[in-house]
Amino acid sequence: MITANLSENQLLIKKIIDVSLNIILSYLYTLIIATLYCNIRAAKHIPKYNKDYVIILGSKINEDGTLTPLLKARTDKAIEFGKNQLKATNKQIIYIPSGGKGVDEKVSEAQAIKNYLIKEGIAPDRILVEDKSINTRQNMQFSKKIINETNKDAKISFSTTNYHVFRSGVIASNCGIDCEGMG
């Protein structure tokens, strides 16, 4: 046994290192579990049916300008929420597709989402396009600017992918936006 040949000081140092590593690992495991828990809760959350706007966070689109399955799912979730809110409260929602045009994209992500929304029966006057953003922070900031032009006290939700709800909510909060997310 290796520890049999160690002095008392060396054993004490080894024990301190072992305990310190166990504390650090326990802390990291706790953080991971807490993060997973928050992500799952955020992803399963359904916002209250009192919203004025739903921001649809963009992501890469197909070469032909159509939505990828990931972006289609985000948009479908927003449409579903809008329909459910209308049924529950008779309150229409305004859709804000958000996302700029990448160098390899035919149209902006926001325009592609708008095209899909119209194809799915959403009236064009219920869609406000934000097509300048290049990341989630800008999605939130620029969409909020559009919303503030018409309604500074608006109730806002956003639609994204399950794994992105928690992060997007934190970013929105950091941008001073009080909103609820759905995935």
PDB file of C-alpha atoms in Angstrom:
ATOM      1  CA  MET A   1       0.000   0.000   0.000  1.00  0.00           C
ATOM      2  CA  ILE A   2       1.367   3.390  -1.018  1.00  0.00           C
ATOM      3  CA  THR A   3       0.047   5.307   2.015  1.00  0.00           C
ATOM      4  CA  ALA A   4       2.006   3.060   4.421  1.00  0.00           C
ATOM      5  CA  ASN A   5       5.275   4.673   3.327  1.00  0.00           C
ATOM      6  CA  LEU A   6       4.061   8.284   3.656  1.00  0.00           C
ATOM      7  CA  SER A   7       4.847  10.553   6.603  1.00  0.00           C
ATOM      8  CA  GLU A   8       2.066  12.078   8.728  1.00  0.00           C
ATOM      9  CA  ASN A   9       2.409  15.430   6.913  1.00  0.00           C
ATOM     10  CA  GLN A  10       2.184  13.745   3.522  1.00  0.00           C
ATOM     11  CA  LEU A  11      -0.911  11.796   4.625  1.00  0.00           C
ATOM     12  CA  LEU A  12      -2.528  14.998   5.856  1.00  0.00           C
ATOM     13  CA  ILE A  13      -1.798  16.768   2.547  1.00  0.00           C
ATOM     14  CA  LYS A  14      -3.170  13.784   0.606  1.00  0.00           C
ATOM     15  CA  LYS A  15      -6.319  13.795   2.734  1.00  0.00           C
ATOM     16  CA  ILE A  16      -6.804  17.554   2.242  1.00  0.00           C
ATOM     17  CA  ILE A  17      -6.419  17.134  -1.520  1.00  0.00           C
ATOM     18  CA  ASP A  18      -8.877  14.204  -1.572  1.00  0.00           C
ATOM     19  CA  VAL A  19     -11.487  16.086   0.457  1.00  0.00           C
ATOM     20  CA  SER A  20     -11.019  19.245  -1.638  1.00  0.00           C
ATOM     21  CA  LEU A  21     -11.479  17.298  -4.867  1.00  0.00           C
ATOM     22  CA  ASN A  22     -14.613  15.629  -3.498  1.00  0.00           C
ATOM     23  CA  ILE A  23     -16.065  19.000  -2.492  1.00  0.00           C
ATOM     24  CA  ILE A  24     -15.288  20.512  -5.897  1.00  0.00           C
ATOM     25  CA  LEU A  25     -16.752  17.527  -7.776  1.00  0.00           C
ATOM     26  CA  SER A  26     -19.872  17.521  -5.580  1.00  0.00           C
ATOM     27  CA  TYR A  27     -20.339  21.229  -6.265  1.00  0.00           C
ATOM     28  CA  LEU A  28     -19.947  20.713 -10.028  1.00  0.00           C
ATOM     29  CA  TYR A  29     -22.404  17.787 -10.017  1.00  0.00           C
ATOM     30  CA  THR A  30     -24.890  19.935  -8.117  1.00  0.00           C
ATOM     31  CA  LEU A  31     -24.503  22.732 -10.690  1.00  0.00           C
ATOM     32  CA  ILE A  32     -25.034  20.298 -13.557  1.00  0.00           C
ATOM     33  CA  ILE A  33     -28.154  18.823 -11.953  1.00  0.00           C
ATOM     34  CA  ALA A  34     -29.546  22.283 -11.155  1.00  0.00           C
ATOM     35  CA  THR A  35     -28.893  23.465 -14.712  1.00  0.00           C
ATOM     36  CA  LEU A  36     -30.589  20.399 -16.182  1.00  0.00           C
ATOM     37  CA  TYR A  37     -33.548  20.895 -13.867  1.00  0.00           C
ATOM     38  CA  CYS A  38     -33.903  24.574 -14.858  1.00  0.00           C
ATOM     39  CA  ASN A  39     -33.588  23.719 -18.545  1.00  0.00           C
ATOM     40  CA  ILE A  40     -36.283  21.041 -18.331  1.00  0.00           C
ATOM     41  CA  ARG A  41     -38.638  23.334 -16.409  1.00  0.00           C
ATOM     42  CA  ALA A  42     -38.057  26.187 -18.862  1.00  0.00           C
ATOM     43  CA  ALA A  43     -38.549  23.946 -21.904  1.00  0.00           C
ATOM     44  CA  LYS A  44     -41.853  22.563 -20.607  1.00  0.00           C
ATOM     45  CA  HIS A  45     -43.223  25.952 -19.539  1.00  0.00           C
ATOM     46  CA  ILE A  46     -46.312  27.262 -21.323  1.00  0.00           C
ATOM     47  CA  PRO A  47     -46.701  31.043 -21.038  1.00  0.00           C
ATOM     48  CA  LYS A  48     -49.945  32.565 -19.788  1.00  0.00           C
ATOM     49  CA  TYR A  49     -52.511  33.296 -22.472  1.00  0.00           C
ATOM     50  CA  ASN A  50     -52.347  37.078 -22.103  1.00  0.00           C
ATOM     51  CA  LYS A  51     -49.585  37.934 -24.551  1.00  0.00           C
ATOM     52  CA  ASP A  52     -49.518  40.731 -27.095  1.00  0.00           C
ATOM     53  CA  TYR A  53     -46.442  39.498 -28.983  1.00  0.00           C
ATOM     54  CA  VAL A  54     -44.507  36.311 -29.600  1.00  0.00           C
ATOM     55  CA  ILE A  55     -40.907  36.624 -30.774  1.00  0.00           C
ATOM     56  CA  ILE A  56     -39.782  33.695 -32.908  1.00  0.00           C
ATOM     57  CA  LEU A  57     -36.024  33.332 -32.546  1.00  0.00           C
ATOM     58  CA  GLY A  58     -34.382  32.613 -35.882  1.00  0.00           C
ATOM     59  CA  SER A  59     -31.812  30.039 -36.817  1.00  0.00           C
ATOM     60  CA  LYS A  60     -30.230  28.864 -40.043  1.00  0.00           C
ATOM     61  CA  ILE A  61     -32.567  28.372 -43.005  1.00  0.00           C
ATOM     62  CA  ASN A  62     -32.346  26.035 -46.001  1.00  0.00           C
ATOM     63  CA  GLU A  63     -30.518  27.111 -49.176  1.00  0.00           C
ATOM     64  CA  ASP A  64     -33.863  27.629 -50.958  1.00  0.00           C
ATOM     65  CA  GLY A  65     -35.069  30.051 -48.259  1.00  0.00           C
ATOM     66  CA  THR A  66     -37.384  27.610 -46.498  1.00  0.00           C
ATOM     67  CA  LEU A  67     -37.307  26.714 -42.824  1.00  0.00           C
ATOM     68  CA  THR A  68     -35.147  23.920 -41.469  1.00  0.00           C
ATOM     69  CA  PRO A  69     -36.975  21.390 -39.264  1.00  0.00           C
ATOM     70  CA  LEU A  70     -35.578  23.121 -36.164  1.00  0.00           C
ATOM     71  CA  LEU A  71     -36.815  26.578 -37.206  1.00  0.00           C
ATOM     72  CA  LYS A  72     -40.128  25.159 -38.437  1.00  0.00           C
ATOM     73  CA  ALA A  73     -40.676  23.606 -34.989  1.00  0.00           C
ATOM     74  CA  ARG A  74     -40.026  26.989 -33.309  1.00  0.00           C
ATOM     75  CA  THR A  75     -42.472  28.673 -35.657  1.00  0.00           C
ATOM     76  CA  ASP A  76     -45.104  25.943 -35.304  1.00  0.00           C
ATOM     77  CA  LYS A  77     -44.896  26.301 -31.515  1.00  0.00           C
ATOM     78  CA  ALA A  78     -45.550  30.041 -31.813  1.00  0.00           C
ATOM     79  CA  ILE A  79     -48.503  29.418 -34.153  1.00  0.00           C
ATOM     80  CA  GLU A  80     -49.903  26.796 -31.771  1.00  0.00           C
ATOM     81  CA  PHE A  81     -49.549  29.201 -28.847  1.00  0.00           C
ATOM     82  CA  GLY A  82     -51.297  31.978 -30.793  1.00  0.00           C
ATOM     83  CA  LYS A  83     -54.199  29.680 -31.702  1.00  0.00           C
ATOM     84  CA  ASN A  84     -54.530  28.387 -28.140  1.00  0.00           C
ATOM     85  CA  GLN A  85     -54.468  31.927 -26.749  1.00  0.00           C
ATOM     86  CA  LEU A  86     -57.147  33.009 -29.231  1.00  0.00           C
ATOM     87  CA  LYS A  87     -59.356  30.068 -28.196  1.00  0.00           C
ATOM     88  CA  ALA A  88     -58.820  30.675 -24.479  1.00  0.00           C
ATOM     89  CA  THR A  89     -59.092  34.473 -24.389  1.00  0.00           C
ATOM     90  CA  ASN A  90     -60.211  35.667 -27.829  1.00  0.00           C
ATOM     91  CA  LYS A  91     -56.999  37.743 -27.900  1.00  0.00           C
ATOM     92  CA  GLN A  92     -54.954  37.865 -31.126  1.00  0.00           C
ATOM     93  CA  ILE A  93     -51.182  37.793 -30.917  1.00  0.00           C
ATOM     94  CA  ILE A  94     -48.653  39.610 -33.102  1.00  0.00           C
ATOM     95  CA  TYR A  95     -45.795  37.485 -34.412  1.00  0.00           C
ATOM     96  CA  ILE A  96     -42.262  38.868 -34.558  1.00  0.00           C
ATOM     97  CA  PRO A  97     -40.012  36.653 -36.648  1.00  0.00           C
ATOM     98  CA  SER A  98     -36.481  37.598 -35.680  1.00  0.00           C
ATOM     99  CA  GLY A  99     -33.226  36.892 -37.480  1.00  0.00           C
ATOM    100  CA  GLY A 100     -30.947  38.502 -40.024  1.00  0.00           C
ATOM    101  CA  LYS A 101     -29.580  37.233 -43.314  1.00  0.00           C
ATOM    102  CA  GLY A 102     -26.422  35.174 -43.206  1.00  0.00           C
ATOM    103  CA  VAL A 103     -23.935  35.363 -46.081  1.00  0.00           C
ATOM    104  CA  ASP A 104     -24.995  31.889 -47.208  1.00  0.00           C
ATOM    105  CA  GLU A 105     -28.737  32.541 -46.930  1.00  0.00           C
ATOM    106  CA  LYS A 106     -31.084  33.518 -49.776  1.00  0.00           C
ATOM    107  CA  VAL A 107     -33.325  35.655 -47.531  1.00  0.00           C
ATOM    108  CA  SER A 108     -33.222  36.686 -43.889  1.00  0.00           C
ATOM    109  CA  GLU A 109     -34.329  34.157 -41.305  1.00  0.00           C
ATOM    110  CA  ALA A 110     -37.121  36.563 -40.339  1.00  0.00           C
ATOM    111  CA  GLN A 111     -38.381  36.761 -43.933  1.00  0.00           C
ATOM    112  CA  ALA A 112     -38.338  32.974 -44.247  1.00  0.00           C
ATOM    113  CA  ILE A 113     -40.350  32.703 -41.015  1.00  0.00           C
ATOM    114  CA  LYS A 114     -42.782  35.368 -42.240  1.00  0.00           C
ATOM    115  CA  ASN A 115     -43.286  33.492 -45.519  1.00  0.00           C
ATOM    116  CA  TYR A 116     -44.049  30.326 -43.571  1.00  0.00           C
ATOM    117  CA  LEU A 117     -46.428  32.134 -41.197  1.00  0.00           C
ATOM    118  CA  ILE A 118     -48.402  33.522 -44.144  1.00  0.00           C
ATOM    119  CA  LYS A 119     -48.470  30.082 -45.774  1.00  0.00           C
ATOM    120  CA  GLU A 120     -49.901  28.740 -42.499  1.00  0.00           C
ATOM    121  CA  GLY A 121     -52.734  31.300 -42.562  1.00  0.00           C
ATOM    122  CA  ILE A 122     -51.382  34.079 -40.352  1.00  0.00           C
ATOM    123  CA  ALA A 123     -52.507  37.477 -41.670  1.00  0.00           C
ATOM    124  CA  PRO A 124     -49.601  39.679 -42.833  1.00  0.00           C
ATOM    125  CA  ASP A 125     -50.829  42.546 -40.624  1.00  0.00           C
ATOM    126  CA  ARG A 126     -50.196  40.301 -37.580  1.00  0.00           C
ATOM    127  CA  ILE A 127     -46.500  39.946 -38.466  1.00  0.00           C
ATOM    128  CA  LEU A 128     -43.734  42.457 -37.676  1.00  0.00           C
ATOM    129  CA  VAL A 129     -40.343  41.472 -39.093  1.00  0.00           C
ATOM    130  CA  GLU A 130     -37.027  42.002 -37.268  1.00  0.00           C
ATOM    131  CA  ASP A 131     -34.353  41.139 -39.829  1.00  0.00           C
ATOM    132  CA  LYS A 132     -31.169  42.810 -38.552  1.00  0.00           C
ATOM    133  CA  SER A 133     -30.087  40.559 -35.665  1.00  0.00           C
ATOM    134  CA  ILE A 134     -27.216  38.102 -35.805  1.00  0.00           C
ATOM    135  CA  ASN A 135     -27.484  36.511 -32.342  1.00  0.00           C
ATOM    136  CA  THR A 136     -29.982  35.890 -29.543  1.00  0.00           C
ATOM    137  CA  ARG A 137     -29.124  39.094 -27.672  1.00  0.00           C
ATOM    138  CA  GLN A 138     -29.824  41.163 -30.786  1.00  0.00           C
ATOM    139  CA  ASN A 139     -32.990  39.122 -31.492  1.00  0.00           C
ATOM    140  CA  MET A 140     -34.295  40.262 -28.123  1.00  0.00           C
ATOM    141  CA  GLN A 141     -33.020  43.852 -28.259  1.00  0.00           C
ATOM    142  CA  PHE A 142     -34.198  44.613 -31.792  1.00  0.00           C
ATOM    143  CA  SER A 143     -37.560  42.875 -31.316  1.00  0.00           C
ATOM    144  CA  LYS A 144     -38.137  44.834 -28.112  1.00  0.00           C
ATOM    145  CA  LYS A 145     -37.410  48.057 -30.003  1.00  0.00           C
ATOM    146  CA  ILE A 146     -40.102  47.156 -32.570  1.00  0.00           C
ATOM    147  CA  ILE A 147     -42.549  46.323 -29.780  1.00  0.00           C
ATOM    148  CA  ASN A 148     -41.824  49.568 -27.900  1.00  0.00           C
ATOM    149  CA  GLU A 149     -42.757  51.604 -30.985  1.00  0.00           C
ATOM    150  CA  THR A 150     -46.369  50.471 -30.578  1.00  0.00           C
ATOM    151  CA  ASN A 151     -46.795  49.206 -27.024  1.00  0.00           C
ATOM    152  CA  LYS A 152     -44.328  49.907 -24.209  1.00  0.00           C
ATOM    153  CA  ASP A 153     -46.362  47.817 -21.734  1.00  0.00           C
ATOM    154  CA  ALA A 154     -46.687  44.776 -23.987  1.00  0.00           C
ATOM    155  CA  LYS A 155     -46.834  41.264 -22.644  1.00  0.00           C
ATOM    156  CA  ILE A 156     -44.234  39.241 -24.532  1.00  0.00           C
ATOM    157  CA  SER A 157     -43.428  35.599 -25.100  1.00  0.00           C
ATOM    158  CA  PHE A 158     -40.781  33.978 -27.256  1.00  0.00           C
ATOM    159  CA  SER A 159     -40.510  30.695 -29.084  1.00  0.00           C
ATOM    160  CA  THR A 160     -37.296  28.761 -29.507  1.00  0.00           C
ATOM    161  CA  THR A 161     -35.945  25.242 -29.174  1.00  0.00           C
ATOM    162  CA  ASN A 162     -36.258  23.358 -25.856  1.00  0.00           C
ATOM    163  CA  TYR A 163     -32.549  23.464 -25.104  1.00  0.00           C
ATOM    164  CA  HIS A 164     -32.464  27.203 -25.843  1.00  0.00           C
ATOM    165  CA  VAL A 165     -35.377  28.425 -23.684  1.00  0.00           C
ATOM    166  CA  PHE A 166     -33.462  28.882 -20.430  1.00  0.00           C
ATOM    167  CA  ARG A 167     -30.509  30.657 -22.064  1.00  0.00           C
ATOM    168  CA  SER A 168     -32.808  32.902 -24.129  1.00  0.00           C
ATOM    169  CA  GLY A 169     -34.813  33.793 -21.031  1.00  0.00           C
ATOM    170  CA  VAL A 170     -31.640  34.824 -19.209  1.00  0.00           C
ATOM    171  CA  ILE A 171     -30.554  36.935 -22.194  1.00  0.00           C
ATOM    172  CA  ALA A 172     -34.001  38.564 -22.416  1.00  0.00           C
ATOM    173  CA  SER A 173     -33.886  39.375 -18.719  1.00  0.00           C
ATOM    174  CA  ASN A 174     -30.399  40.867 -19.103  1.00  0.00           C
ATOM    175  CA  CYS A 175     -31.810  43.050 -21.906  1.00  0.00           C
ATOM    176  CA  GLY A 176     -34.555  44.307 -19.584  1.00  0.00           C
ATOM    177  CA  ILE A 177     -37.313  42.330 -21.276  1.00  0.00           C
ATOM    178  CA  ASP A 178     -39.985  40.763 -19.087  1.00  0.00           C
ATOM    179  CA  CYS A 179     -41.139  37.771 -21.093  1.00  0.00           C
ATOM    180  CA  GLU A 180     -41.943  34.076 -20.981  1.00  0.00           C
ATOM    181  CA  GLY A 181     -40.402  31.494 -23.246  1.00  0.00           C
ATOM    182  CA  MET A 182     -41.615  28.260 -24.753  1.00  0.00           C
ATOM    183  CA  GLY A 183     -39.813  25.416 -26.468  1.00  0.00           C
TER     184      GLY A 183
END
